[in-house]
Amino acid sequence: MSRTALRICPLCEATCGLTLTIEGTEVTGARGDRDDVFSKGFICPKGASFGAVDGDPDRLRTPLVREDGELREATWEEAFDAVAAGIRPVVERYGPNSVGVVLGNPNVHTMAGALYPPVLLAGLGTHSVFTASTVDQMPKHVSSGLLYGDALAIPVPDLDHTDHLLLIGANPLESNGSLCTAPDFPGKLKALKARGGTLTVIDPRRTRTAKLADRHIAIRPGTDALLLAAMAYTLFDEGLVDPGELTPHLQGLDELPDAVRDFTPEAAADACDVDAGAIRVLARELAAAPTAAVYGRIGSCTVPHGTLASWLVDVLNVLTGNLDRPGGALFPQAATDKTPRPAGPGRGFALGRWHSRVSEHPEAKGELPLSALAEEIDTATEQGEPIRAVIAVATNPVLSAPDGDRLDKALGSLDFMVSVDPYLNETSRHAHVVLPPPPPSQSPHHDFAFNALAVRNQVRYTRPAVPLEPGRMAETEILARLTLAATGMHGADPSAVDDLVIGQTLGKAVKEPHSPVHGQDPHELAARLTGVSGPERRLDMMLRLGPYGDGFGVRPDGLSLEKLLAHPHGIDLGPLASRLPQPLKTASGKVELLPRPLADDLPRLRAALRERADGLVLIGRRHLRSNNSWMHNVPALTGGSNRCTLHIHPDDAERLGVRDGADVRLKGAGGEVTAPAEVTDVVRPGVVSLPHGWGHDRPGTRLGHAAADPGVNVNQLLDGSLLDPLSGNAVLNGVPVEVAPVAEKITPLT
Ligand SMILES: Nc1nc2c(c(=O)[nH]1)N[C@H]1C(S)=C(S)[C@@H](COP(=O)(O)OP(=O)(O)OC[C@H]3O[C@@H](n4cnc5c(=O)[nH]c(N)nc54)[C@H](O)[C@@H]3O)O[C@H]1N2
Ligand SMILES: Nc1nc2c(c(=O)[nH]1)N[C@H]1C(S)=C(S)[C@@H](COP(=O)(O)OP(=O)(O)OC[C@H]3O[C@@H](n4cnc5c(=O)[nH]c(N)nc54)[C@H](O)[C@@H]3O)O[C@H]1N2
Ligand code: SF4
Ligand SMILES: [Mo]
């Protein structure tokens, strides 16, 4: 007998609602939930393979604990005992910074990852915090922090209503969108065109998204900040600046013309390989469109001027009056956002409050660059202790971060490491304890992070579709127990963590004059929370205190967990709407258009006008049926065009003597790899492309299918020294490489 259950898909940022078919405890099918208020039935091949991802036989079922050098199956009790025994002595002897916490991408796709790591970090008090953000979107956080005073205030393009979308370094037809949560992004782009709008794509590759565009500009990698600065220059030069209703909320507008003075289209053209005339047209079209949105993603972030590019994206939206207006780029308002405070000056955003020990990288948003993790472990300095223990949650930096070989060795040298991960993979194989979370079908789901980046305000929650298998532990409980074990409270009831957060949050809320619960008794409020678990009670609390909440009875029609449970397909909260000045937390209470750290970084960009190295540069690429490093073990999602091959333009191939299908050797600052060439004019001349997340050939992993077609680790070509200095973000695109044919080994490409 089969049944169905709803489940929000956690496999990418689009957050589609799925209807799962379940036989016994096994997910045997997945289709799009047509009644989902947001995704309306959309599904992609990854979501359709939910059952195969969920039921992968290589997923770990029990904790593993290292004994005499070998990982063996253990009970949960043994595992947490080992965590406490491994971490506490390190903290006590060497201090909190000797414990590194590494948080990976799936933390933004689980409830556990949203709710517990903040408590762990606060409890440990370590500065050694590394996340996937510094190989991804940290430049956007820094630019938002500086512009708006809030690193999490990220404007999202109003895909459903805009007349003109300028898309930079993003390929949503493969990625399904990022920092812009939109189920059926492809459909939304087609709808934009169908209503007479225009789509322009700036990308060194003629991607599937670029093929859909009205105009594709194959820019030289790493030079978007120059192009965007030249567009800003053009707007000023041609008198096209018109912030409209934004004007009273702006500070520093008068200083911008001078800041971009040197970035004429003529000056930028050569560095970008984009015609000066084309740059002017881009600026004019942006200004002329009734509404327009500039949207930059990973290709504009993981580059040497990532923060400047991220800033200029928003500056262009401001100059054309498109920030915070429908059809432009707006600030979403999620149901679990904090109670909106009255508009007014805030504390602003600080950078570099502390520095990494070895290379003295400034912190950004409380984090150090993931690129610096290896050196923080393997290099002794007089400034303090190296990292001796690592807590890794949902991360595989041996493949995802620069110089995996060095990190691999560094992790192997630790006194102690714990991984919360469903797989024994390239990174978790170094752990002394592996704590496996249950598969997604057995976990509840709510998108704390992505609802705050969604193109429409909405809220959805799905309870586990399948009960926890015997012997399993919910990931929320794993992280609560891990937090207790790591912070000297080993053995306490895990609900203590939730009670602590609830007590603190309500205690604070009742003191805030703008809170709906101002002046009430926090204990009494806590007693009114509903939900079958600590995490559900926390969700209930956040919903009720949030912008649409019932305020614990103040607004009886408002949101609560109970109300959400009564709407299994979600609740629509309406289109994005103008919100300024409320989201601003800058010291001035305005949008600070030319913050000091950005102004101080402009000379570096000016120098880039004249730098033009010849030689090949490397960029990455994503495939619709892949996801970073962890889905190569699912047969249904591998094979076909989803392969670790080097895309190279026919002109370059001919010049270098590279033949289609033949192996080529790539050499970068961090090492060498060999991969089969795919000669294709999809990449522009001078650019080669290799996807990331491959290289599944290390011993001691348990990834049967992935190991059969391992691919190579593109990040081995990097040595971790190339960073965007303001954000500490790794430079992953536009990296110089040498390419040479390997003597005649032909791999047939089908
Ligand atoms: N060269 C290059 N490198 C890149 C990129 C690039 O474009 N080019 N992209 C970068 C980007 S954007 C990112 S976000 C990073 C990603 O890098 P990471 O954050 O390291 O993420 P993944 O490689 O996806 O590894 C995720 C890990 O989480 C585990 N996992 C899966 N589901 C769960 C779960 O429910 N709970 C827990 N606890 N664990 C789970 C997986 O088994 C895997 O070990 O890679 C970056 N690396
Ligand atoms: N199928 C699939 N979906 C995913 C993921 C996945 O691995 N697979 N990963 C998820 C994650 S963690 C993230 S962060 C998002 C990322 O989502 P996107 O940002 O859409 O990621 P990509 O598809 O890598 O698109 C980046 C594009 O930037 C281009 N590019 C590279 N260098 C430059 C440059 O210097 N300038 C410009 N203008 N363009 C450049 C690349 O050619 C590429 O087409 O995707 C998410 N969704
Ligand atoms: S687009 Fe993303 S969220 Fe939607 S089904 Fe595919 S993987 Fe899941
Ligand atoms: Mo990412």
mmCIF file of C-alpha atoms and ligand atoms in Angstrom, residues 9-16 18 42-48 176 184, ligand 3:
data_model
loop_
_atom_site.group_PDB
_atom_site.id
_atom_site.type_symbol
_atom_site.label_atom_id
_atom_site.label_comp_id
_atom_site.label_asym_id
_atom_site.label_seq_id
_atom_site.Cartn_x
_atom_site.Cartn_y
_atom_site.Cartn_z
ATOM 1 C CA CYS A 9 12.657 19.834 -1.617
ATOM 2 C CA PRO A 10 15.973 20.584 0.122
ATOM 3 C CA LEU A 11 18.177 19.894 -2.900
ATOM 4 C CA CYS A 12 18.598 23.434 -4.167
ATOM 5 C CA GLU A 13 17.548 26.985 -3.324
ATOM 6 C CA ALA A 14 14.312 26.846 -5.319
ATOM 7 C CA THR A 15 12.475 25.090 -2.434
ATOM 8 C CA CYS A 16 9.851 23.325 -4.587
ATOM 9 C CA LEU A 18 7.047 17.851 -3.662
ATOM 10 C CA PHE A 42 7.354 22.637 -10.697
ATOM 11 C CA ILE A 43 9.994 19.966 -10.271
ATOM 12 C CA CYS A 44 13.438 19.389 -11.774
ATOM 13 C CA PRO A 45 15.368 16.145 -12.332
ATOM 14 C CA LYS A 46 17.022 16.364 -8.901
ATOM 15 C CA GLY A 47 13.697 16.707 -7.128
ATOM 16 C CA ALA A 48 12.293 13.879 -9.235
ATOM 17 C CA ASN A 176 17.758 26.813 -10.423
ATOM 18 C CA ASP A 184 10.763 27.375 -12.032
HETATM 19 S S1 SF4 B 3 14.477 22.987 -8.609
HETATM 20 FE FE1 SF4 B 3 15.604 22.601 -6.678
HETATM 21 S S2 SF4 B 3 14.034 22.572 -5.122
HETATM 22 FE FE2 SF4 B 3 12.984 22.330 -7.094
HETATM 23 S S3 SF4 B 3 12.842 20.125 -7.400
HETATM 24 FE FE3 SF4 B 3 14.738 20.776 -8.349
HETATM 25 S S4 SF4 B 3 16.308 20.483 -6.769
HETATM 26 FE FE4 SF4 B 3 14.330 20.467 -5.745
#
